[in-house]
Short mmCIF file of C-alpha atoms in Angstrom, two decimals:
data_model
loop_
_atom_site.label_atom_id
_atom_site.label_comp_id
_atom_site.label_asym_id
_atom_site.label_seq_id
_atom_site.Cartn_x
_atom_site.Cartn_y
_atom_site.Cartn_z
CA UNK A 1 -1.73 25.81 22.34
CA UNK A 2 -3.88 27.94 19.52
CA UNK A 3 -6.34 25.81 17.71
CA UNK A 4 -7.43 26.83 14.04
CA UNK A 5 -10.55 28.26 13.49
CA UNK A 6 -12.99 29.30 11.24
CA UNK A 7 -11.57 33.20 9.73
CA UNK A 8 -14.61 35.21 8.87
CA UNK A 9 -13.79 35.88 5.69
CA UNK A 10 -12.08 33.77 2.84
CA UNK A 11 -7.50 33.92 4.00
CA UNK A 12 -5.57 35.19 1.52
CA UNK A 13 -2.17 33.33 0.51
CA UNK A 14 1.08 35.25 0.90
CA UNK A 15 4.58 34.22 -0.55
CA UNK A 16 6.92 32.52 1.81
CA UNK A 17 10.16 32.53 0.20
CA UNK A 18 12.62 31.81 1.43
CA UNK A 19 14.00 34.44 3.80
CA UNK A 20 17.32 36.58 2.11
CA UNK A 21 20.65 34.48 3.70
CA UNK A 22 19.03 30.92 2.90
CA UNK A 23 17.25 28.90 5.71
CA UNK A 24 18.95 26.15 7.81
CA UNK A 25 21.88 23.99 7.14
CA UNK A 26 22.34 20.63 6.71
CA UNK A 27 23.57 20.34 9.32
CA UNK A 28 21.06 20.88 11.51
CA UNK A 29 18.42 18.70 9.83
CA UNK A 30 16.90 15.80 10.20
CA UNK A 31 17.63 12.64 6.69
CA UNK A 32 14.28 11.04 5.96
CA UNK A 33 13.22 7.55 6.27
CA UNK A 34 11.61 6.14 3.97
CA UNK A 35 7.96 6.66 4.03
CA UNK A 36 5.56 3.91 7.19
CA UNK A 37 2.49 2.40 6.68
CA UNK A 38 0.40 4.05 9.75
CA UNK A 39 -2.67 1.62 10.03
CA UNK A 40 -4.99 4.40 12.06
CA UNK A 41 -7.41 1.47 13.13
CA UNK A 42 -4.92 0.31 15.70
CA UNK A 43 -4.15 3.49 16.76
CA UNK A 44 -7.92 4.62 17.94
CA UNK A 45 -8.39 5.95 14.56
CA UNK A 46 -6.39 8.99 15.22
CA UNK A 47 -3.28 9.79 14.24
CA UNK A 48 -0.68 13.33 14.27
CA UNK A 49 1.32 15.08 11.85
CA UNK A 50 3.81 17.89 11.37
CA UNK A 51 5.98 18.92 8.99
CA UNK A 52 9.13 18.38 9.47
CA UNK A 53 12.04 20.11 7.73
CA UNK A 54 14.43 17.59 6.13
CA UNK A 55 17.67 16.75 4.28
CA UNK A 56 16.73 14.07 1.59
CA UNK A 57 19.02 11.36 0.26
CA UNK A 58 17.22 10.91 -3.07
CA UNK A 59 20.84 8.46 -4.21
CA UNK A 60 24.25 9.02 -1.45
CA UNK A 61 26.00 6.78 -3.75
CA UNK A 62 28.82 7.92 -6.14
CA UNK A 63 27.21 5.08 -8.56
CA UNK A 64 24.43 5.79 -11.67
CA UNK A 65 24.83 9.79 -12.18
CA UNK A 66 25.08 10.38 -8.09
CA UNK A 67 25.35 10.96 -5.70
CA UNK A 68 21.92 13.00 -5.70
CA UNK A 69 20.53 14.77 -2.72
CA UNK A 70 17.77 17.65 -1.93
CA UNK A 71 19.41 19.14 1.00
CA UNK A 72 15.87 20.73 1.82
CA UNK A 73 12.42 18.85 1.62
CA UNK A 74 9.46 19.72 3.98
CA UNK A 75 8.49 16.34 5.55
CA UNK A 76 5.10 14.59 6.77
CA UNK A 77 5.63 12.80 9.45
CA UNK A 78 3.49 10.44 11.56
CA UNK A 79 3.44 10.37 15.39
CA UNK A 80 6.25 9.66 16.54
CA UNK A 81 7.83 8.11 13.64
CA UNK A 82 10.54 9.33 11.62
CA UNK A 83 9.88 11.75 8.72
CA UNK A 84 9.47 11.00 5.55
CA UNK A 85 8.72 11.38 1.52
CA UNK A 86 6.66 10.45 0.90
CA UNK A 87 5.16 11.25 3.87
CA UNK A 88 3.54 8.23 6.35
CA UNK A 89 1.21 5.60 4.11
CA UNK A 90 -2.09 6.40 6.53
CA UNK A 91 -4.85 3.06 5.91
CA UNK A 92 -7.46 2.45 7.59
CA UNK A 93 -11.02 0.77 7.02
CA UNK A 94 -14.41 1.16 4.95
CA UNK A 95 -16.71 2.50 7.96
CA UNK A 96 -13.97 4.06 10.07
CA UNK A 97 -14.12 7.83 10.53
CA UNK A 98 -10.15 9.13 11.80
CA UNK A 99 -9.46 11.72 13.24
CA UNK A 100 -6.09 13.26 12.25
CA UNK A 101 -4.19 16.49 13.61
CA UNK A 102 -2.01 18.55 12.13
CA UNK A 103 0.00 19.46 14.93
CA UNK A 104 1.74 23.05 13.11
CA UNK A 105 3.56 24.54 16.85
CA UNK A 106 6.74 23.88 15.21
CA UNK A 107 6.14 24.92 11.92
CA UNK A 108 7.43 27.90 10.75
CA UNK A 109 4.22 28.49 8.26
CA UNK A 110 1.12 28.42 7.64
CA UNK A 111 -0.13 24.55 6.33
CA UNK A 112 -3.02 22.71 5.77
CA UNK A 113 -4.10 18.56 4.75
CA UNK A 114 -6.50 17.84 1.56
CA UNK A 115 -6.93 14.37 1.19
CA UNK A 116 -8.37 13.35 -2.23
CA UNK A 117 -11.02 10.75 -3.02
CA UNK A 118 -13.33 10.11 0.11
CA UNK A 119 -16.58 12.85 1.10
CA UNK A 120 -16.07 15.28 3.44
CA UNK A 121 -17.86 17.82 4.85
CA UNK A 122 -16.92 21.83 3.65
CA UNK A 123 -14.66 22.62 6.90
CA UNK A 124 -12.78 19.18 6.34
CA UNK A 125 -11.52 20.14 2.81
CA UNK A 126 -8.17 21.55 3.70
CA UNK A 127 -7.84 24.91 1.42
CA UNK A 128 -7.83 28.11 2.59
CA UNK A 129 -9.17 30.33 0.41
CA UNK A 130 -12.95 28.67 0.15
CA UNK A 131 -12.76 26.97 4.01
CA UNK A 132 -11.64 30.30 6.00
CA UNK A 133 -8.94 27.69 7.41
CA UNK A 134 -5.08 27.11 7.55
CA UNK A 135 -3.43 26.34 10.65
CA UNK A 136 -0.83 28.54 11.63
CA UNK A 137 2.62 28.59 13.36
CA UNK A 138 2.19 27.44 16.91
CA UNK A 139 -1.29 26.12 15.84
CA UNK A 140 -2.87 22.37 15.46
CA UNK A 141 -5.66 21.53 14.65
CA UNK A 142 -8.08 18.26 14.42
CA UNK A 143 -9.64 17.18 10.26
CA UNK A 144 -12.36 15.00 10.74
CA UNK A 145 -12.44 12.10 7.64
CA UNK A 146 -14.04 9.51 7.12
CA UNK A 147 -13.43 6.80 5.34
CA UNK A 148 -16.32 6.40 2.50
CA UNK A 149 -14.96 5.54 -0.07
CA UNK A 150 -12.51 2.67 -0.57
CA UNK A 151 -9.58 2.50 -2.67
CA UNK A 152 -5.97 4.61 -2.64
CA UNK A 153 -6.31 8.39 -2.81
CA UNK A 154 -3.87 11.12 -2.42
CA UNK A 155 -2.99 13.47 0.30
CA UNK A 156 -1.58 16.51 -0.14
CA UNK A 157 -0.63 20.32 2.03
CA UNK A 158 -3.24 22.60 0.18
CA UNK A 159 -1.31 26.21 0.93
CA UNK A 160 0.24 27.60 -1.71
CA UNK A 161 -0.06 23.95 -2.91
CA UNK A 162 3.00 24.59 -5.60
CA UNK A 163 5.52 25.56 -3.49
CA UNK A 164 4.49 22.97 -0.98
CA UNK A 165 4.05 19.59 -2.85
CA UNK A 166 6.81 20.77 -4.45
CA UNK A 167 8.87 20.90 -1.19
CA UNK A 168 7.71 16.86 -0.79
CA UNK A 169 3.70 18.05 1.30
CA UNK A 170 2.16 15.19 0.40
CA UNK A 171 1.58 10.93 0.78
CA UNK A 172 -1.25 7.73 0.48
CA UNK A 173 -4.57 7.41 1.83
CA UNK A 174 -5.63 3.95 1.60
CA UNK A 175 -8.79 3.07 2.91
CA UNK A 176 -9.69 -0.72 2.61
CA UNK A 177 -13.12 -1.78 1.38
CA UNK A 178 -15.02 -4.12 3.81
CA UNK A 179 -13.82 -7.52 3.51
CA UNK A 180 -10.19 -6.77 1.78
CA UNK A 181 -8.65 -9.40 0.37
CA UNK A 182 -4.42 -8.80 0.25
CA UNK A 183 -2.51 -10.01 -2.24
CA UNK A 184 0.35 -12.39 -1.46
CA UNK A 185 2.67 -9.29 -2.32
CA UNK A 186 1.87 -5.86 -1.71
CA UNK A 187 3.51 -2.55 -2.46
CA UNK A 188 3.26 1.33 -2.39
CA UNK A 189 4.47 3.36 -4.64
CA UNK A 190 4.47 6.97 -5.53
CA UNK A 191 6.21 8.67 -8.80
CA UNK A 192 7.23 12.21 -8.66
CA UNK A 193 9.94 14.53 -10.92
CA UNK A 194 11.86 17.42 -9.07
CA UNK A 195 12.84 20.46 -9.99
CA UNK A 196 16.36 20.65 -7.46
CA UNK A 197 16.62 24.18 -7.48
CA UNK A 198 13.63 24.90 -5.32
CA UNK A 199 14.94 23.33 -2.68
CA UNK A 200 18.18 24.21 -2.86
CA UNK A 201 17.02 27.79 -2.63
CA UNK A 202 15.25 27.07 0.50
CA UNK A 203 19.40 24.91 1.34
CA UNK A 204 20.41 28.91 1.21
CA UNK A 205 22.56 27.98 -1.99
CA UNK A 206 22.65 30.31 -5.41
CA UNK A 207 19.77 28.86 -7.23
CA UNK A 208 16.59 30.54 -8.31
CA UNK A 209 13.18 28.51 -8.93
CA UNK A 210 9.89 29.61 -10.39
CA UNK A 211 6.96 27.58 -10.65
CA UNK A 212 5.80 28.68 -14.51
CA UNK A 213 9.71 27.69 -15.99
CA UNK A 214 9.41 24.72 -13.90
CA UNK A 215 12.87 22.18 -15.26
CA UNK A 216 12.57 18.99 -13.47
CA UNK A 217 15.66 17.74 -12.81
CA UNK A 218 15.52 15.18 -10.86
CA UNK A 219 12.69 11.78 -11.03
CA UNK A 220 11.92 8.93 -8.33
CA UNK A 221 10.33 6.91 -7.25
CA UNK A 222 9.20 6.91 -3.45
CA UNK A 223 11.23 9.38 -3.10
CA UNK A 224 14.59 7.51 -4.31
CA UNK A 225 16.32 7.99 -8.12
CA UNK A 226 17.25 4.01 -9.30
CA UNK A 227 19.39 2.28 -8.20
CA UNK A 228 18.89 2.88 -4.01
CA UNK A 229 15.37 2.21 -5.57
CA UNK A 230 16.66 -0.91 -5.80
CA UNK A 231 17.46 -1.12 -1.69
CA UNK A 232 15.75 -3.99 -0.10
CA UNK A 233 15.60 -1.17 3.11
CA UNK A 234 15.92 1.88 1.34
CA UNK A 235 13.86 0.94 -1.43
CA UNK A 236 11.21 -0.13 -3.64
CA UNK A 237 11.65 -3.20 -4.80
CA UNK A 238 9.51 -5.33 -6.19
CA UNK A 239 10.66 -8.90 -3.91
CA UNK A 240 8.23 -11.86 -5.17
CA UNK A 241 8.75 -15.05 -5.18
CA UNK A 242 7.39 -17.54 -7.84
CA UNK A 243 3.47 -17.83 -8.27
CA UNK A 244 3.08 -14.70 -6.08
CA UNK A 245 0.05 -12.79 -6.77
CA UNK A 246 1.27 -8.71 -6.28
CA UNK A 247 -0.81 -5.61 -6.00
CA UNK A 248 0.37 -2.19 -6.45
CA UNK A 249 -0.34 1.63 -5.51
CA UNK A 250 0.55 3.28 -7.72
CA UNK A 251 -0.32 6.74 -6.65
CA UNK A 252 2.03 9.83 -9.09
CA UNK A 253 2.89 12.32 -6.35
CA UNK A 254 3.62 14.90 -9.45
CA UNK A 255 3.02 17.30 -12.09
CA UNK A 256 3.91 15.89 -15.58
CA UNK A 257 2.27 12.05 -16.60
CA UNK A 258 4.36 9.53 -16.04
CA UNK A 259 3.88 6.01 -18.23
CA UNK A 260 5.18 3.60 -15.93
CA UNK A 261 6.17 0.29 -17.51
CA UNK A 262 6.87 -3.30 -16.79
CA UNK A 263 9.36 -5.77 -18.24
CA UNK A 264 7.95 -9.73 -18.80
CA UNK A 265 5.19 -8.77 -16.73
CA UNK A 266 1.17 -8.64 -17.45
CA UNK A 267 -0.73 -6.66 -15.66
CA UNK A 268 -4.58 -5.97 -15.26
CA UNK A 269 -5.27 -2.22 -13.42
CA UNK A 270 -8.23 -3.13 -11.25
CA UNK A 271 -8.50 0.47 -9.53
CA UNK A 272 -8.18 3.76 -10.56
CA UNK A 273 -8.60 6.90 -7.80
CA UNK A 274 -10.67 5.41 -5.42
CA UNK A 275 -12.75 2.71 -8.34
CA UNK A 276 -12.50 -1.01 -8.73
CA UNK A 277 -12.66 -1.46 -12.06
CA UNK A 278 -15.75 -4.04 -13.80
CA UNK A 279 -14.09 -6.98 -14.67
CA UNK A 280 -13.50 -6.19 -18.88
CA UNK A 281 -11.91 -2.82 -17.36
CA UNK A 282 -9.48 -5.04 -15.94
CA UNK A 283 -7.78 -6.25 -19.84
CA UNK A 284 -3.99 -6.58 -19.72
CA UNK A 285 -1.11 -4.47 -20.78
CA UNK A 286 1.93 -3.36 -19.46
CA UNK A 287 2.29 0.26 -19.35
CA UNK A 288 -0.50 2.13 -18.14
CA UNK A 289 0.01 5.57 -18.06
CA UNK A 290 -0.92 7.48 -14.88
CA UNK A 291 -1.74 11.78 -14.43
CA UNK A 292 -1.02 13.49 -11.66
CA UNK A 293 -2.85 13.47 -8.86
CA UNK A 294 -3.76 9.78 -10.30
CA UNK A 295 -4.16 6.50 -8.93
CA UNK A 296 -3.19 3.66 -10.40
CA UNK A 297 -3.66 -0.15 -8.11
CA UNK A 298 -1.97 -3.23 -11.35
CA UNK A 299 -2.30 -6.76 -9.98
CA UNK A 300 0.04 -9.44 -11.83
CA UNK A 301 1.43 -12.61 -11.60
CA UNK A 302 4.21 -13.53 -11.31
CA UNK A 303 4.54 -16.24 -13.23
CA UNK A 304 7.70 -15.30 -16.09
CA UNK A 305 11.76 -16.96 -16.09
CA UNK A 306 13.16 -16.12 -12.30
CA UNK A 307 15.09 -12.85 -12.59
CA UNK A 308 15.38 -9.22 -12.78
CA UNK A 309 12.71 -6.82 -14.65
CA UNK A 310 13.15 -3.06 -14.99
CA UNK A 311 9.97 -1.39 -13.79
CA UNK A 312 9.76 2.13 -14.98
CA UNK A 313 8.06 5.28 -16.33
CA UNK A 314 9.12 5.76 -20.34
CA UNK A 315 9.46 8.77 -20.66
CA UNK A 316 12.67 7.62 -20.98
CA UNK A 317 14.70 10.96 -20.21
CA UNK A 318 12.73 10.21 -16.53
CA UNK A 319 15.34 7.04 -16.40
CA UNK A 320 17.87 9.31 -15.20
CA UNK A 321 20.56 11.13 -13.05
CA UNK A 322 21.47 14.27 -14.30
CA UNK A 323 23.93 13.13 -17.92
CA UNK A 324 23.26 8.97 -16.65
CA UNK A 325 20.94 6.60 -17.66
CA UNK A 326 20.26 4.45 -16.57
CA UNK A 327 18.62 5.63 -13.85
CA UNK A 328 15.75 8.42 -11.91
CA UNK A 329 12.14 6.85 -11.93
CA UNK A 330 13.17 2.99 -12.28
CA UNK A 331 12.68 0.28 -9.97
CA UNK A 332 12.26 -4.18 -10.29
CA UNK A 333 10.70 -6.65 -9.86
CA UNK A 334 12.91 -9.14 -8.43
CA UNK A 335 12.46 -13.01 -7.69
CA UNK A 336 13.55 -14.57 -4.38
CA UNK A 337 15.63 -16.02 -6.06
CA UNK A 338 17.80 -14.68 -8.08
CA UNK A 339 18.90 -12.71 -4.55
CA UNK A 340 22.00 -15.00 -4.27
CA UNK A 341 23.29 -14.05 -8.12
CA UNK A 342 26.36 -12.27 -8.92
CA UNK A 343 24.09 -9.52 -11.27
CA UNK A 344 21.79 -8.99 -8.59
CA UNK A 345 25.43 -9.05 -6.34
CA UNK A 346 26.01 -6.45 -8.50
CA UNK A 347 23.21 -4.27 -8.53
CA UNK A 348 22.82 -4.48 -4.50
CA UNK A 349 26.65 -2.08 -4.85
CA UNK A 350 25.23 -0.10 -7.03
CA UNK A 351 22.98 0.74 -4.41
CA UNK A 352 24.99 1.01 -1.44
CA UNK A 353 22.74 -2.27 0.46
CA UNK A 354 25.63 -4.26 2.75
CA UNK A 355 23.24 -6.60 3.59
#
């Protein structure tokens, strides 16, 4: 197996347009699953990432403007896990050093991995044009990433970035500080808007994506659109018990800002981009505007009248599936005590949950 190394001159990132006649059909591709949390500390501080072309069901049901699907994405897969969009959450502890192996031996195009937040050596920055390192098809490369900045961070492919992020090559890096005290409930959420023309083009459909004329038409939380976001297993509902302290790590994996609003709860923003905010800055709010690549960690007390309360982007045209409202970038805070109500049962029918 070849190993990527330093080139003698900066690398020119050539384009990776889909080949004439399209790419693999949906029948040839695996289906993505929800992102898993990989505790890197527990596996010798090493994880292997692969890139897997896959079909991504955003909302597979017929309700609320469905079905919604991205017919081809480029999903990260950790070790022998399942491919997912967003990619797996890589979790470690402050003071550890990680070996992130990018395995591109079965790949079709070059890739890299760039990590936000942590401070690393030049050669580990993951940018081919400034480091001279890219991982070509048939190669592997190990990035040495120190967990020296605690907080919630972002990682993504930095080769032909405008395409490879759009195709799904991004995820969360979480560095827990020493002495980290977990909340009663903790969730990771990545918000993103998509221009499905690119996914349809790479799947061989009659579509033409233009990054200079981007027209987002799919809006997701953790890769799913409402009502699928409310599915207890396939989505990302914030399921709480009365009195819980709840911590949500929000990451924007898209190219647009998303003001995230929570109904009937006041939350505090306690971290931003890997920095713990001083106590006077942790004032209560109900909207936090997350810019591209920003990370906001919010906390709140589950002290409202038990019910189902929406959490969504307040650019309300992002809360749609096509022409259907509601949908898109919307999930909910769900009190466990109301999960046996008729209202919740109806929501689960929309979401496709049979439990």
